[in-house]
Short mmCIF file of C-alpha atoms in Angstrom, two decimals:
data_model
loop_
_atom_site.label_atom_id
_atom_site.label_comp_id
_atom_site.label_asym_id
_atom_site.label_seq_id
_atom_site.Cartn_x
_atom_site.Cartn_y
_atom_site.Cartn_z
CA MET A 1 -6.73 -8.76 5.56
CA CYS A 2 -3.65 -7.92 7.30
CA ALA A 3 -2.80 -9.18 10.74
CA VAL A 4 -3.10 -5.80 12.41
CA GLN A 5 -6.67 -4.82 12.96
CA ASN A 6 -6.97 -2.58 15.64
CA LYS A 7 -6.09 1.22 16.25
CA ARG A 8 -7.41 2.17 12.84
CA LYS A 9 -8.30 5.69 11.92
CA HIS A 10 -9.39 4.68 8.34
CA THR A 11 -11.68 1.74 7.28
CA ARG A 12 -9.72 -0.81 5.18
CA LYS A 13 -11.14 -2.22 2.00
CA ARG A 14 -9.78 -5.46 0.28
CA ALA A 15 -7.94 -4.52 -2.92
CA VAL A 16 -6.86 -6.39 -5.96
CA GLY A 17 -3.96 -4.86 -7.52
CA ARG A 18 -0.33 -4.38 -7.06
CA VAL A 19 2.06 -2.01 -5.87
CA TRP A 20 5.56 -0.92 -6.91
CA PHE A 21 8.11 0.07 -4.39
CA HIS A 22 10.76 2.64 -5.56
CA PHE A 23 13.97 2.28 -3.64
CA PRO A 24 16.58 5.12 -4.45
CA GLY A 25 19.37 3.60 -6.43
CA ARG A 26 17.77 0.05 -6.64
CA GLU A 27 15.36 -1.72 -9.01
CA ARG A 28 11.53 -1.33 -8.31
CA VAL A 29 10.03 -4.03 -6.23
CA LYS A 30 6.67 -5.39 -7.00
CA ALA A 31 4.24 -6.62 -4.39
CA ALA A 32 0.39 -7.57 -4.28
CA LEU A 33 -2.03 -5.40 -2.53
CA VAL A 34 -4.06 -6.87 0.35
CA ASP A 35 -6.19 -4.03 1.40
CA VAL A 36 -6.10 -0.21 1.25
CA SER A 37 -7.49 2.73 3.17
CA GLN A 38 -7.46 6.36 2.96
CA GLY A 39 -4.51 6.46 5.37
CA GLY A 40 -2.29 3.43 4.08
CA PHE A 41 -2.30 0.00 2.90
CA CYS A 42 -1.10 -3.62 3.41
CA ALA A 43 0.73 -5.73 0.81
CA HIS A 44 2.33 -9.39 0.39
CA ILE A 45 5.98 -8.39 -0.15
CA PRO A 46 8.98 -10.35 -1.14
CA GLN A 47 11.28 -8.92 1.44
CA LYS A 48 11.37 -7.31 4.76
CA LEU A 49 10.97 -3.42 5.03
CA GLU A 50 12.92 -1.71 7.66
CA PRO A 51 10.30 0.21 10.13
CA ASP A 52 9.87 3.75 9.69
CA ARG A 53 11.30 3.67 6.14
CA GLU A 54 10.15 6.27 3.85
CA ILE A 55 9.41 4.81 0.25
CA GLN A 56 7.99 6.04 -2.83
CA VAL A 57 5.15 3.79 -4.08
CA GLN A 58 2.76 3.53 -6.97
CA LEU A 59 -0.40 1.43 -6.44
CA HIS A 60 -2.30 -0.07 -9.36
CA LEU A 61 -5.84 -1.07 -8.33
CA GLU A 62 -7.64 -3.43 -10.53
CA ALA A 63 -10.98 -1.44 -9.96
CA VAL A 64 -9.42 1.92 -10.83
CA GLU A 65 -7.86 2.93 -14.30
CA GLN A 66 -5.10 5.43 -13.02
CA PRO A 67 -2.44 4.44 -10.66
CA ILE A 68 -1.99 6.30 -7.44
CA HIS A 69 1.46 7.72 -6.44
CA ALA A 70 2.51 8.55 -2.94
CA ARG A 71 5.28 8.54 -0.29
CA ALA A 72 4.55 5.97 2.52
CA VAL A 73 6.27 4.91 5.75
CA SER A 74 6.76 1.24 6.65
CA ARG A 75 4.99 0.76 9.90
CA TRP A 76 5.31 -3.01 10.42
CA THR A 77 6.26 -6.29 8.53
CA ARG A 78 5.34 -9.74 9.76
CA GLY A 79 5.63 -13.23 8.34
CA GLU A 80 8.05 -15.91 7.40
CA GLU A 81 10.28 -15.98 4.23
CA GLU A 82 8.16 -15.46 1.00
CA TYR A 83 4.93 -15.04 3.14
CA LEU A 84 5.48 -11.35 4.40
CA ASP A 85 2.78 -8.87 5.11
CA SER A 86 3.72 -5.18 5.50
CA GLY A 87 1.66 -2.22 6.66
CA LEU A 88 2.56 1.34 5.11
CA GLN A 89 1.07 4.51 6.02
CA PHE A 90 0.70 7.43 3.45
CA VAL A 91 2.87 10.47 4.36
CA ASP A 92 2.38 12.42 1.08
CA ILE A 93 -0.19 12.00 -1.54
CA ASN A 94 -1.27 14.64 -3.83
CA PRO A 95 -4.97 15.85 -4.16
CA GLU A 96 -5.65 14.25 -7.46
CA ASP A 97 -4.35 10.80 -6.12
CA GLN A 98 -6.31 11.27 -2.90
CA ASP A 99 -9.35 11.81 -5.08
CA ILE A 100 -8.65 8.61 -6.95
CA LEU A 101 -8.22 6.74 -3.67
CA ASN A 102 -11.31 8.29 -2.21
CA GLU A 103 -13.49 7.15 -5.11
CA PHE A 104 -12.11 3.51 -4.86
CA MET A 105 -13.26 3.49 -1.26
CA LEU A 106 -16.70 4.49 -2.13
CA LEU A 107 -17.04 1.57 -4.78
CA ASP A 108 -19.47 -1.39 -3.81
CA PRO A 109 -17.47 -4.41 -2.73
CA ASP A 110 -17.60 -7.18 -5.25
#
C-alpha cells in the first residue's frame, strides 16, 4: 500500500487495475493503481504531480466491468525517478460512478 497510512477517513483496498490521467492540452498518462477508497486512490505514476492539481481521471479496476470517471486532486507524490507513488483525493464523482466504487469496496479480497 502507499506510504501514507494515517489520517484516513476511508478504508483503503488493494486494487489491480490502471488509471488514466487526462491533462488539458496534453496526452493522457497511464498509471498502475495501488489502492483505492471511497475518498481517493494511490497509483504508481511515471511523473511527479504538482500538489493540489485538479485532474480528470478514469479508473479501470480489474474486478469491475465499467470504468470510473472522476475529478481528483493530487495530495502528495513520493519516490525516486520511475518509482513514484501519488495519492489523489476525489473531488467530483457522479452518483453512478460512486455506486460502482462502493460495490468494488464491498467485494471480498482475493
